[in-house]
Short mmCIF file of C-alpha atoms in Angstrom, two decimals:
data_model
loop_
_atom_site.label_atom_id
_atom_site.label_comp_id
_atom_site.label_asym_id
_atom_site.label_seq_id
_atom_site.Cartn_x
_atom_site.Cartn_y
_atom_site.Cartn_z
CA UNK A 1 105.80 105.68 106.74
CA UNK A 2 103.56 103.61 108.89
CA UNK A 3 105.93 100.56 108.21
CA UNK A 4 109.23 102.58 109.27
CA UNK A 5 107.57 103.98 112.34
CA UNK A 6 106.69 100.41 113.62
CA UNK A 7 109.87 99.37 112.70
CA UNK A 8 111.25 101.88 114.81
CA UNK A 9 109.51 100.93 118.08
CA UNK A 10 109.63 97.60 117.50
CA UNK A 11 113.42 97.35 117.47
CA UNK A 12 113.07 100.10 120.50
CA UNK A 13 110.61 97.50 122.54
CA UNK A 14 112.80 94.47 121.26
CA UNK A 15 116.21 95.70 122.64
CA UNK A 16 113.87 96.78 126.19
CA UNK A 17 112.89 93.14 125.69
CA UNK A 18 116.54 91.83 125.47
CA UNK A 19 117.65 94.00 127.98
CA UNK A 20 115.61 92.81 130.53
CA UNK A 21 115.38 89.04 129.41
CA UNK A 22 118.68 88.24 128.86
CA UNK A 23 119.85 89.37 132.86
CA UNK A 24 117.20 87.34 133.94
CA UNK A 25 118.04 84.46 132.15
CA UNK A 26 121.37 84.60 133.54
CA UNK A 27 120.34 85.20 136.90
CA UNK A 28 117.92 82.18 136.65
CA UNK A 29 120.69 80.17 135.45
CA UNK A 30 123.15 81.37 138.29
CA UNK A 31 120.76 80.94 140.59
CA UNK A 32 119.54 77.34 140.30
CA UNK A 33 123.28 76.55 140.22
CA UNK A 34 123.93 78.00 143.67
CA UNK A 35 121.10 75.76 145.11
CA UNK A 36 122.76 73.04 143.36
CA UNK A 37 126.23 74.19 144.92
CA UNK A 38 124.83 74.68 148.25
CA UNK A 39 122.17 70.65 148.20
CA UNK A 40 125.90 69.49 147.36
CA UNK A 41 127.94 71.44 149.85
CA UNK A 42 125.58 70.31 152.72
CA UNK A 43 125.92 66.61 151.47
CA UNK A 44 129.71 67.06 151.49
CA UNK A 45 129.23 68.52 155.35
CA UNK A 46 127.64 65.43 156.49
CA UNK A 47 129.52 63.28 154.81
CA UNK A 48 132.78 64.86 156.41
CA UNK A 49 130.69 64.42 159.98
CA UNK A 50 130.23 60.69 159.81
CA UNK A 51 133.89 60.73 159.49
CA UNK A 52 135.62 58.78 163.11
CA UNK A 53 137.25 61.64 164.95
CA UNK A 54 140.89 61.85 165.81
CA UNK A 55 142.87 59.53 166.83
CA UNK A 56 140.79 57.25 166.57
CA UNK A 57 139.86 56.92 162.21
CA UNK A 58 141.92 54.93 160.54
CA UNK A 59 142.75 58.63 158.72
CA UNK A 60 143.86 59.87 161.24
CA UNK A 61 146.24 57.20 162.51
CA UNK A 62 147.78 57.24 159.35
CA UNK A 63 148.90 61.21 159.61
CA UNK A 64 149.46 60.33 163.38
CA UNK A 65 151.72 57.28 162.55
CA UNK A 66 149.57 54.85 164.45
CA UNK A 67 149.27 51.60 162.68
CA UNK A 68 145.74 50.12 162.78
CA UNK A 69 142.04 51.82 163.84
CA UNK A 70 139.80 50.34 166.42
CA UNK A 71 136.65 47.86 165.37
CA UNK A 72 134.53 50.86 165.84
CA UNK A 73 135.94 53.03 163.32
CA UNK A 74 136.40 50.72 161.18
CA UNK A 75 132.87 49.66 161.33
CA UNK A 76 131.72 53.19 160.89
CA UNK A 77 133.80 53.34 158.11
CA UNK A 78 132.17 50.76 156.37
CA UNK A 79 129.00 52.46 157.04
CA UNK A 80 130.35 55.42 155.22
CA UNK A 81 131.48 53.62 152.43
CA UNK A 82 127.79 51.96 151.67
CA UNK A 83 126.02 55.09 152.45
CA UNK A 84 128.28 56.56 149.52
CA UNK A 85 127.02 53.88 147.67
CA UNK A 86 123.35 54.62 148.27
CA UNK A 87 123.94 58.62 147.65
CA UNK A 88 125.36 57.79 143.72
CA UNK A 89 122.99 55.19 143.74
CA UNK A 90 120.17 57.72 144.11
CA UNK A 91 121.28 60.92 142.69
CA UNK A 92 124.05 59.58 140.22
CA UNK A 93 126.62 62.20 142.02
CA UNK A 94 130.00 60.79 142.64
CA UNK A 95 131.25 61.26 145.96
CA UNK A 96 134.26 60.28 147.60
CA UNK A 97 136.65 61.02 150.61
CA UNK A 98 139.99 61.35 150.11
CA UNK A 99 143.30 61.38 152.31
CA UNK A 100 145.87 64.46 151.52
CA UNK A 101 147.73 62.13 149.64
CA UNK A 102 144.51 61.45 147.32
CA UNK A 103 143.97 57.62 149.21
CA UNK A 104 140.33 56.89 148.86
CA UNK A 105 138.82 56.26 152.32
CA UNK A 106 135.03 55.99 150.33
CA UNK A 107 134.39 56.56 147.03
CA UNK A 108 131.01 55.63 144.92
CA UNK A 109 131.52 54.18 142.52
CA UNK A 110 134.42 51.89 143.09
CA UNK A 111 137.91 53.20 141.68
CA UNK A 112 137.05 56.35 141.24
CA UNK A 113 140.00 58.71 142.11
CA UNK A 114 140.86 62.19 142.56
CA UNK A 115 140.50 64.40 139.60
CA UNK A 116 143.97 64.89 137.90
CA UNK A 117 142.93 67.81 136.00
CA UNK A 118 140.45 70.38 135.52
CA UNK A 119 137.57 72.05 138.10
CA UNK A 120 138.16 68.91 140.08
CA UNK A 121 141.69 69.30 140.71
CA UNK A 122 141.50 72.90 141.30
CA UNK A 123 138.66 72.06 143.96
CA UNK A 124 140.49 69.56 145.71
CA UNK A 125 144.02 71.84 145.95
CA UNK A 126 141.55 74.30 147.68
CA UNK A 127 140.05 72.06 150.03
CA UNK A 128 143.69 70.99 150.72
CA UNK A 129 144.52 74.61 151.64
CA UNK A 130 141.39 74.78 154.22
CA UNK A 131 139.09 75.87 151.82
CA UNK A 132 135.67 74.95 150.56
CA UNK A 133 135.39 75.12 146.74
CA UNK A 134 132.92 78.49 145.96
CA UNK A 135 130.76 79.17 142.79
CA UNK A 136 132.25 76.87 140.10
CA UNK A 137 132.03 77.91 136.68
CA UNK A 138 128.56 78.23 135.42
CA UNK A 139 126.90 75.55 133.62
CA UNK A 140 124.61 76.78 130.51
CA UNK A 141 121.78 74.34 129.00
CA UNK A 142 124.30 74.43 125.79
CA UNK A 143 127.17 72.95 127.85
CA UNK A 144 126.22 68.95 128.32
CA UNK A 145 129.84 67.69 128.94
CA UNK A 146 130.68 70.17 132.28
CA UNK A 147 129.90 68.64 135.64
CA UNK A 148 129.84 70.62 139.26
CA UNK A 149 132.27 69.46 141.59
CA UNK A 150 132.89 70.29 144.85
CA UNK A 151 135.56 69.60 147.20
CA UNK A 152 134.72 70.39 151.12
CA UNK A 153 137.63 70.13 153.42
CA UNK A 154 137.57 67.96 156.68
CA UNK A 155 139.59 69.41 159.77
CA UNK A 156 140.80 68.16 162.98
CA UNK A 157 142.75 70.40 165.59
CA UNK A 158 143.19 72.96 162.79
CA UNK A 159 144.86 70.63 159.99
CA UNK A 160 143.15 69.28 157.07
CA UNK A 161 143.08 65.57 157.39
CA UNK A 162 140.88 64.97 154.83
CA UNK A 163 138.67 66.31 151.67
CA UNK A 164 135.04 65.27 151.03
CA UNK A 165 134.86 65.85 147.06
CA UNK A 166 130.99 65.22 144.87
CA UNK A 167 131.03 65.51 141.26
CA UNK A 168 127.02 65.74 140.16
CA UNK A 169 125.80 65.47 136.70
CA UNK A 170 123.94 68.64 135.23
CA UNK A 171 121.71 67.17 133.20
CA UNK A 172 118.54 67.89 135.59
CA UNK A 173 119.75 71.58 136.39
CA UNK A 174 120.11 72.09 132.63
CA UNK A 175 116.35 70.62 132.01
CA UNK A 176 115.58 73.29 134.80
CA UNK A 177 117.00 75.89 133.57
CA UNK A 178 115.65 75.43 130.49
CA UNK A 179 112.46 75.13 131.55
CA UNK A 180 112.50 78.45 133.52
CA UNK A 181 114.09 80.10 130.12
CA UNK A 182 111.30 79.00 128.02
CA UNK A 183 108.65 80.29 130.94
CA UNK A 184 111.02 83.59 130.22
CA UNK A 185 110.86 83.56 126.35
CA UNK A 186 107.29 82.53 126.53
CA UNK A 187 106.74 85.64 128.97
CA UNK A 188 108.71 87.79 126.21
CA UNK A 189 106.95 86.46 123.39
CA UNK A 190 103.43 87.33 124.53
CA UNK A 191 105.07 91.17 125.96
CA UNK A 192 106.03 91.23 121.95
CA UNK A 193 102.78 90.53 120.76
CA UNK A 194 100.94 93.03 123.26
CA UNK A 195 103.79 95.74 122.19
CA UNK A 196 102.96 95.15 118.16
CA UNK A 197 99.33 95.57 118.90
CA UNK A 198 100.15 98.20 120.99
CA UNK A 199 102.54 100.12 118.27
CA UNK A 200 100.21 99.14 115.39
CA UNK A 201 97.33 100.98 117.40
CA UNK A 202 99.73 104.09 118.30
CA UNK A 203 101.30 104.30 114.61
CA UNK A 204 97.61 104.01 113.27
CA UNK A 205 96.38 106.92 115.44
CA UNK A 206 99.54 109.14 114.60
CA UNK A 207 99.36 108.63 111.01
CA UNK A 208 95.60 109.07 109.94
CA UNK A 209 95.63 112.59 109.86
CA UNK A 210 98.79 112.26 107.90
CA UNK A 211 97.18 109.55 105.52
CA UNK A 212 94.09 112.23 105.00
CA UNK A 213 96.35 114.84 104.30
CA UNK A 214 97.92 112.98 101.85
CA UNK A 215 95.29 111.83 99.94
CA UNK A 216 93.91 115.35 99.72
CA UNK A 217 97.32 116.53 98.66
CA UNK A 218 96.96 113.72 95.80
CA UNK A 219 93.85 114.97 95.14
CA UNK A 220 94.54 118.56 94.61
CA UNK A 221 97.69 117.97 92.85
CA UNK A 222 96.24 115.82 90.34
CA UNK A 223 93.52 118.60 89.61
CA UNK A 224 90.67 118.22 92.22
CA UNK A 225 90.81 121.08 94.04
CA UNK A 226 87.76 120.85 96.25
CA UNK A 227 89.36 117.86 98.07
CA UNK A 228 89.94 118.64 101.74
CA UNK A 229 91.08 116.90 104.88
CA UNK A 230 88.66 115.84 107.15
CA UNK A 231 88.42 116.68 110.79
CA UNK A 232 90.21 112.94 112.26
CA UNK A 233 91.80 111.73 115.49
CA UNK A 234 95.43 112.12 116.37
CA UNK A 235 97.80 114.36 118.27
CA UNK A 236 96.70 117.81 118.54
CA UNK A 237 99.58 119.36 116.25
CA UNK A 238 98.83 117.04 113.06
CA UNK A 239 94.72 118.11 113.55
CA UNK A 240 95.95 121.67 113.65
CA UNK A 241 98.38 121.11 110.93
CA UNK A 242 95.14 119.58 109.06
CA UNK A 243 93.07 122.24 109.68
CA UNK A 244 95.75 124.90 108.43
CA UNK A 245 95.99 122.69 105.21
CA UNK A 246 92.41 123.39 104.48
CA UNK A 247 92.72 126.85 104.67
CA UNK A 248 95.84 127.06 102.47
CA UNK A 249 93.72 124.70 100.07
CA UNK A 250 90.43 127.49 100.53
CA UNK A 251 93.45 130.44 99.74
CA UNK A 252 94.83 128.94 96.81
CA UNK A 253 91.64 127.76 95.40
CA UNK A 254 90.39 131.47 95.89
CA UNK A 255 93.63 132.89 93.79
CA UNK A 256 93.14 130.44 90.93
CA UNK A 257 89.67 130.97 90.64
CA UNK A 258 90.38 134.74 90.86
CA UNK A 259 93.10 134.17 88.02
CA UNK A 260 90.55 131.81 85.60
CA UNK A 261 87.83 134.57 86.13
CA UNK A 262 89.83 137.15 85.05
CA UNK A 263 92.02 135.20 82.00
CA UNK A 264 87.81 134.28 81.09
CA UNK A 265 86.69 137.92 81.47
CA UNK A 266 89.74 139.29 79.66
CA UNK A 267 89.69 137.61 76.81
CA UNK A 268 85.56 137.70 76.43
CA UNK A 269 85.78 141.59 76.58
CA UNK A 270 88.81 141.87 74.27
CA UNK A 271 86.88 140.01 71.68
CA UNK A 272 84.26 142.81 70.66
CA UNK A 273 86.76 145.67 70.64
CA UNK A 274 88.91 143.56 68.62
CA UNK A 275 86.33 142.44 65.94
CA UNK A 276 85.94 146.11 65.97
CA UNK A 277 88.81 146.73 65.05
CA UNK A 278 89.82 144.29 62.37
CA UNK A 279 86.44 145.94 60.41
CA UNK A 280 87.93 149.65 60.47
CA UNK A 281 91.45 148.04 59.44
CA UNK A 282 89.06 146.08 56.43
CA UNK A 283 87.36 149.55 55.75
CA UNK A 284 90.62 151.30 55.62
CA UNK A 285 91.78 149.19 53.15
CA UNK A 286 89.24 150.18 50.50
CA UNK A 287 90.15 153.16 50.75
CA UNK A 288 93.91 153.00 50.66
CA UNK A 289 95.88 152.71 47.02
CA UNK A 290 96.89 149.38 45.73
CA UNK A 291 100.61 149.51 46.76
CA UNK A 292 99.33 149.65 50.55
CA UNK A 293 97.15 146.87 50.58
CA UNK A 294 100.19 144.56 51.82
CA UNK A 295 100.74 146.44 54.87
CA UNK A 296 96.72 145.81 55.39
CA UNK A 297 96.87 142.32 54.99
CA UNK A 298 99.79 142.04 57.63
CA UNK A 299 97.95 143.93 60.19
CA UNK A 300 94.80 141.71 59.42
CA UNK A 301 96.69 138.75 60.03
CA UNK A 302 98.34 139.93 63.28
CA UNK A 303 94.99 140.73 64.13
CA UNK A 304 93.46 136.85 63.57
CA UNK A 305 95.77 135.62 65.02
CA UNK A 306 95.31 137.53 68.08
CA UNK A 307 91.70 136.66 67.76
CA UNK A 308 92.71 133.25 67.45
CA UNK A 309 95.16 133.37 71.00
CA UNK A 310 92.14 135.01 72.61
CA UNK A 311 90.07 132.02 71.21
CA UNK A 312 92.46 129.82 73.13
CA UNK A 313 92.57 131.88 76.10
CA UNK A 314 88.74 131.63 76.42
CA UNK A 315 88.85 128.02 75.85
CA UNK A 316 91.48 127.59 77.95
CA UNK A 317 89.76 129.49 81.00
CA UNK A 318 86.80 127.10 80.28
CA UNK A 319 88.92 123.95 80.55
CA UNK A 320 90.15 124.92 83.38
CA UNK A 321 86.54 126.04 85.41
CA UNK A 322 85.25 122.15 84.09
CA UNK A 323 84.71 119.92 86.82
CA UNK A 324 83.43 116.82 84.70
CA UNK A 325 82.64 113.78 86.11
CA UNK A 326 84.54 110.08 84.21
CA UNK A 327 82.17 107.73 83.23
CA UNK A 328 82.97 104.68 81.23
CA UNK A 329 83.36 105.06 77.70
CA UNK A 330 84.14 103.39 74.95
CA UNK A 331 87.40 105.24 73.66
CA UNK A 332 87.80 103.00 70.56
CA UNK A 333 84.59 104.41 68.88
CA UNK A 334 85.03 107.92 70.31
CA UNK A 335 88.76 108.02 68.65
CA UNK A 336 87.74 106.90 65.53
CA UNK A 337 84.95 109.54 65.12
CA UNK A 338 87.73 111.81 65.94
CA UNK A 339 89.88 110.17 63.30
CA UNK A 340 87.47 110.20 60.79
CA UNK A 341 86.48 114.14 61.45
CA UNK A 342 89.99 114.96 60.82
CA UNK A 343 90.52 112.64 57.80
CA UNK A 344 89.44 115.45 55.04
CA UNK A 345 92.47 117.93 56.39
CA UNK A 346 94.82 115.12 56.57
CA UNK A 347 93.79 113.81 52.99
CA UNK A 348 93.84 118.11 51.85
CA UNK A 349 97.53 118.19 52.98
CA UNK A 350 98.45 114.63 51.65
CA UNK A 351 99.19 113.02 55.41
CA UNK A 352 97.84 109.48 55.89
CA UNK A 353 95.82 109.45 59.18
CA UNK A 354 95.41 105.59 60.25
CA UNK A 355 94.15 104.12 63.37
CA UNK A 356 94.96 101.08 65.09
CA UNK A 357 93.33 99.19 68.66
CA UNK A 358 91.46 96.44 69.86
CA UNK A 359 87.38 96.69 68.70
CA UNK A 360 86.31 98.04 71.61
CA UNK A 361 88.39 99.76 74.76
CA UNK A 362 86.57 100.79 77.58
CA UNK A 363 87.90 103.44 79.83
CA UNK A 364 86.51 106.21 82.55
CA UNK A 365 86.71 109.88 81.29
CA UNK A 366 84.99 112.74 80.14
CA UNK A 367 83.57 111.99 76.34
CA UNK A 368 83.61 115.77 75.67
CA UNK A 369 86.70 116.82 77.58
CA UNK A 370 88.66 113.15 76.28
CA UNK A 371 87.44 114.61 72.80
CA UNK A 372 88.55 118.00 72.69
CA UNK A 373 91.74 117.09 74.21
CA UNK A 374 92.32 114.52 70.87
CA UNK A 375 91.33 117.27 68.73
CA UNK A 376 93.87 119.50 69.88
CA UNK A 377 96.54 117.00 70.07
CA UNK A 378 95.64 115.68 66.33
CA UNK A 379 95.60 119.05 65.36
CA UNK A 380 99.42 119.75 66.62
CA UNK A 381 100.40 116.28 64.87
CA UNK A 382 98.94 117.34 61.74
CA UNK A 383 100.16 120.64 61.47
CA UNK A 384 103.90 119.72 61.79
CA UNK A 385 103.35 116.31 59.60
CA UNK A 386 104.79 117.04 56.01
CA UNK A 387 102.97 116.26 53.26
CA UNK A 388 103.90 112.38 52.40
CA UNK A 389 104.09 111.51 55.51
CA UNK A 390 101.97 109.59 58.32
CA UNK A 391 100.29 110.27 61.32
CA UNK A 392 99.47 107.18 63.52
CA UNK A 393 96.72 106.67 66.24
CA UNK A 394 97.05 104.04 68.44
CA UNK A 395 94.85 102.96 71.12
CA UNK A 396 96.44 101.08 73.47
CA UNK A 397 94.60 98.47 76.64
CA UNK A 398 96.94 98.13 79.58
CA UNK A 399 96.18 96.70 82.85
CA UNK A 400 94.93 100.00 84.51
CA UNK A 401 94.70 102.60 81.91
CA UNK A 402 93.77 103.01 78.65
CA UNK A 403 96.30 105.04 76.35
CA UNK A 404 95.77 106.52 73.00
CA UNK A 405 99.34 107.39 71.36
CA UNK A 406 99.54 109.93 68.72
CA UNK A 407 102.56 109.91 66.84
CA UNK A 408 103.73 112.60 64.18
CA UNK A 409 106.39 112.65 61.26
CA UNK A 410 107.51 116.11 61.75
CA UNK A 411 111.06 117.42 63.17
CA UNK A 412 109.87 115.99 66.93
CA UNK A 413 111.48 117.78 69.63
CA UNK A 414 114.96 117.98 72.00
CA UNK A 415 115.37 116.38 75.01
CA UNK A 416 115.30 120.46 76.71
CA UNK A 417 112.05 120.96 74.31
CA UNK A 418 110.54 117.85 75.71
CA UNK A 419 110.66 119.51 79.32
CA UNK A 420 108.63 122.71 78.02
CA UNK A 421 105.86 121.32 75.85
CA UNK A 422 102.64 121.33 77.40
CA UNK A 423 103.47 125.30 79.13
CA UNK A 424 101.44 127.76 78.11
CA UNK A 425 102.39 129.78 75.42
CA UNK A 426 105.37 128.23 74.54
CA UNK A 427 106.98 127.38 71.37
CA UNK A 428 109.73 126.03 69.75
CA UNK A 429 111.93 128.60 68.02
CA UNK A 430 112.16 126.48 65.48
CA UNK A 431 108.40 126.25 64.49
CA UNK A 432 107.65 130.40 65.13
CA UNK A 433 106.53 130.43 61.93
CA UNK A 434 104.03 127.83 62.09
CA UNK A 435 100.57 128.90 62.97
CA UNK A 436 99.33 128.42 66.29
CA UNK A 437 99.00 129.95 69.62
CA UNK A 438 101.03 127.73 72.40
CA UNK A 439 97.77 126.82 74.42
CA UNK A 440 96.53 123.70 72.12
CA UNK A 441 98.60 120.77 74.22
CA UNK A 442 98.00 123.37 77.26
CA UNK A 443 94.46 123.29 76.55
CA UNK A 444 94.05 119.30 76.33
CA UNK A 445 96.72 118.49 79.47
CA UNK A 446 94.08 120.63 81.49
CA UNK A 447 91.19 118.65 79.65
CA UNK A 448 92.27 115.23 80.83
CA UNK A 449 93.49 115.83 84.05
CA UNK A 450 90.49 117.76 85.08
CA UNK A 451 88.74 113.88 83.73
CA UNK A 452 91.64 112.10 86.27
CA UNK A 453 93.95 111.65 83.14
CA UNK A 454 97.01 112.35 82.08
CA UNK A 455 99.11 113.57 79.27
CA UNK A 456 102.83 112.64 78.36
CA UNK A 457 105.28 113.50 75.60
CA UNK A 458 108.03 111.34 74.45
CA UNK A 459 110.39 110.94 71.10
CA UNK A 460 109.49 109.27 68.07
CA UNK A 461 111.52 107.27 65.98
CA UNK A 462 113.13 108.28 63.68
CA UNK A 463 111.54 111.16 64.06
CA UNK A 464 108.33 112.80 65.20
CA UNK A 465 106.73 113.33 68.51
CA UNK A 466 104.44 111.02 70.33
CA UNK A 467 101.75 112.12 72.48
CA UNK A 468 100.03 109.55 74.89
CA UNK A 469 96.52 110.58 76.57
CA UNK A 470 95.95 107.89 79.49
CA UNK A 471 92.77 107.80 81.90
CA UNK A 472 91.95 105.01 83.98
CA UNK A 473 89.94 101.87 83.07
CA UNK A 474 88.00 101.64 86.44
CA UNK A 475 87.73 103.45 89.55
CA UNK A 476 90.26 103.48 92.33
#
């Protein structure tokens, strides 16, 4: 949850990011190409001044029809000419001033002409028309071949006599504005660090009492029930929601221990009335003539058996009040004294009981609880194991439990069945007349998870059923 919440204002922070970085890099870039377009339209302006005024410039004679210019402007013509020289010279920006019919009066460097095509030629039709060229086309640090041109007119009397026209590399505005991009990216960067330790510090704070809760759900789900959420930071409603939790948790606790104390009581005070009971039915039948005695011995059985289900109910209650505490145990030698205090019923009704594990298999649980749980569950296996047959133990090391399989040769169970085994009371309809009470795998489930264990059920092959108790092999 943590992971999805950062995500979540991470993106949120990087499209703020983007959204405010990506303008400004465009308005950096815009902007260091207007002082670029204005350094050049400035040069153009005094360029166009040094040109000889009218009637006089050997321009203008020629759209005046007068046939040669004075030794002055021709002189100051020359000037113009090197000091175009000296301007490409130092900035490497071609310059030149052209006639209306595109005749170079200067250029630098030599032979260059007016641009046929392109931003050029479009700048020099609108100087022609009496304008100056405005924002060319921007010029991104990804674009090496584009150059800035721009075309300034020259007029006289109101005509355009001539156009001043400087085409300047971008290589140096590109370096600039790459440089002020990185500053940006560098700025955006270290706003993206501060906003993930920022966001890790806000998700952490929102989510421990969420974490604790959690855990203590874990906890009570897998059997602990005195886990509880402790009093943490966070925004009011989640401590409120924590503290509600723990009285829920105090309610529920209450119930069950209500409901264990009376199943415990029950079934202890049923027992003496009961025994009682089953001793008038025995005294009764001494004194009732032979061809009743059957009916007796029904109602005697009926009656050990319900001695038996309060047995279970008892032990069951028990179970369920334990609050052992794992400690590490070797499980190898505790299930093979199990095995071998079962061997003598398994030998009496012909099953072969075998065992199989590494020597020794150290795991954390409850000795007594781990071993009553076993005895129920070898108890189920043996009772539906015909006579022939086997019943296998198998204890198995894996890389954070320790698992002990039991598997049977009986009839096995459904998938449906499958779902059901393990509730309380229940039994297959198709083993009713087997004895037993329903609360045996009830009785060992409760066992091992009140030890942090577990118990599972699956199908045997070809048939049977396998049951698996698993507890952990160290603390968490």
């Amino acid at each position: 949850m943590q992971n999805r919440l950062l995500g979540i204002l991470l993106s949120l922070m990087a499209c703020v990011l983007a959204a405010l970085g990506l303008p400004l890099a465009a308005a950096v870039a815009a902007a260091e190409q207007s002082r670029v377009v204005v350094d050049r339209i400035d040069d153009a302006a005094r360029f166009a001044q040094d040109l000889p005024t009218q009637g006089r410039a050997g321009t203008d004679t020629a759209v005046k029809g007068s046939t040669e210019p004075d030794a002055g402007d021709t002189t100051r013509l020359r000037m113009l000419a090197l000091e175009a020289s000296r301007y490409h010279d130092l900035y490497g920006t071609r310059v030149g001033i052209f006639q209306r019919d595109g005749i170079a009066v200067a250029v630098a460097p030599a032979g260059w002409t007016v641009p046929e095509a392109g931003p050029g030629a479009q700048a020099f039709q609108e100087a022609l028309d009496g304008r100056r060229s405005h924002n060319p086309p921007q010029v991104w640090p990804w674009t090496p071949d584009r150059t800035i041109t721009v075309a300034l007119p020259v007029v006289r009397d109101g005509d355009v006599v001539a156009v001043v026209i400087t085409e300047s590399p971008t290589g140096p505005m590109r370096a600039r504005v790459l440089h002020s991009w990185l500053w940006i990216g560098a700025g955006e960067a270290l706003a993206m660090i501060v906003a993930v330790l920022l966001a890790l510090r806000l998700t952490r704070w929102v989510l421990r009492p969420v974490r604790t809760l959690d855990r203590a759900t874990h906890d009570i789900a897998t059997g602990r029930l005195n886990a509880r959420v402790a009093a943490s930071g966070g925004p009011p409603e989640l401590r409120r929601l924590a503290r509600s939790f723990n009285d829920m948790a105090d309610h529920v606790v209450l119930a069950i221990d209500q409901q264990r104390a009376f199943v415990a009581d029950a079934s202890h005070q049923l027992r003496n009335p009961l025994a009682a009971l089953l001793l008038r039915v025995e005294l009764l039948g001494l004194e009732l003539p032979e061809g009743h005695q059957e009916e007796v011995g029904a109602v005697r059985e009926e009656g050990i058996r319900l001695a038996r289900v309060l047995d279970d109910l008892l032990g069951l209650a028990t179970a369920e009040h334990a609050r052992p505490e794992p400690e590490p145990v070797d499980l190898t030698a505790l299930v093979l004294a199990r095995v071998d205090a079962w061997r003598p019923v398994a030998d009496q009704r012909g099953i072969d009981l075998a065992w199989d594990g590494p020597p020794v298999a150290y795991g954390l649980a409850d000795p007594i609880g781990f071993g009553s749980a076993l005895d129920a569950v070898l108890d189920n296996a043996l009772k539906f194991t015909p006579a022939g047959r086997r019943v296998a133990v198998d204890t198995v090391l894996r890389k954070h439990e320790v698992s002990v399989a039991v598997t049977d040769s009986g009839p096995g169970l459904t998938e449906e069945e499958l779902g059901r085994i393990g509730d309380r009371f229940w039994r297959s309809p198709r083993h009713q007349n087997v004895d037993g009470s329903g609360l045996g795998l009830s009785i060992a489930r409760t066992l091992l998870l009140a030890g942090g264990g577990s118990l599972d059920f699956a199908q045997a092959e070809p048939s049977g059923l396998t049951v698996v108790l698993s507890v952990p092999r160290r603390r968490d």
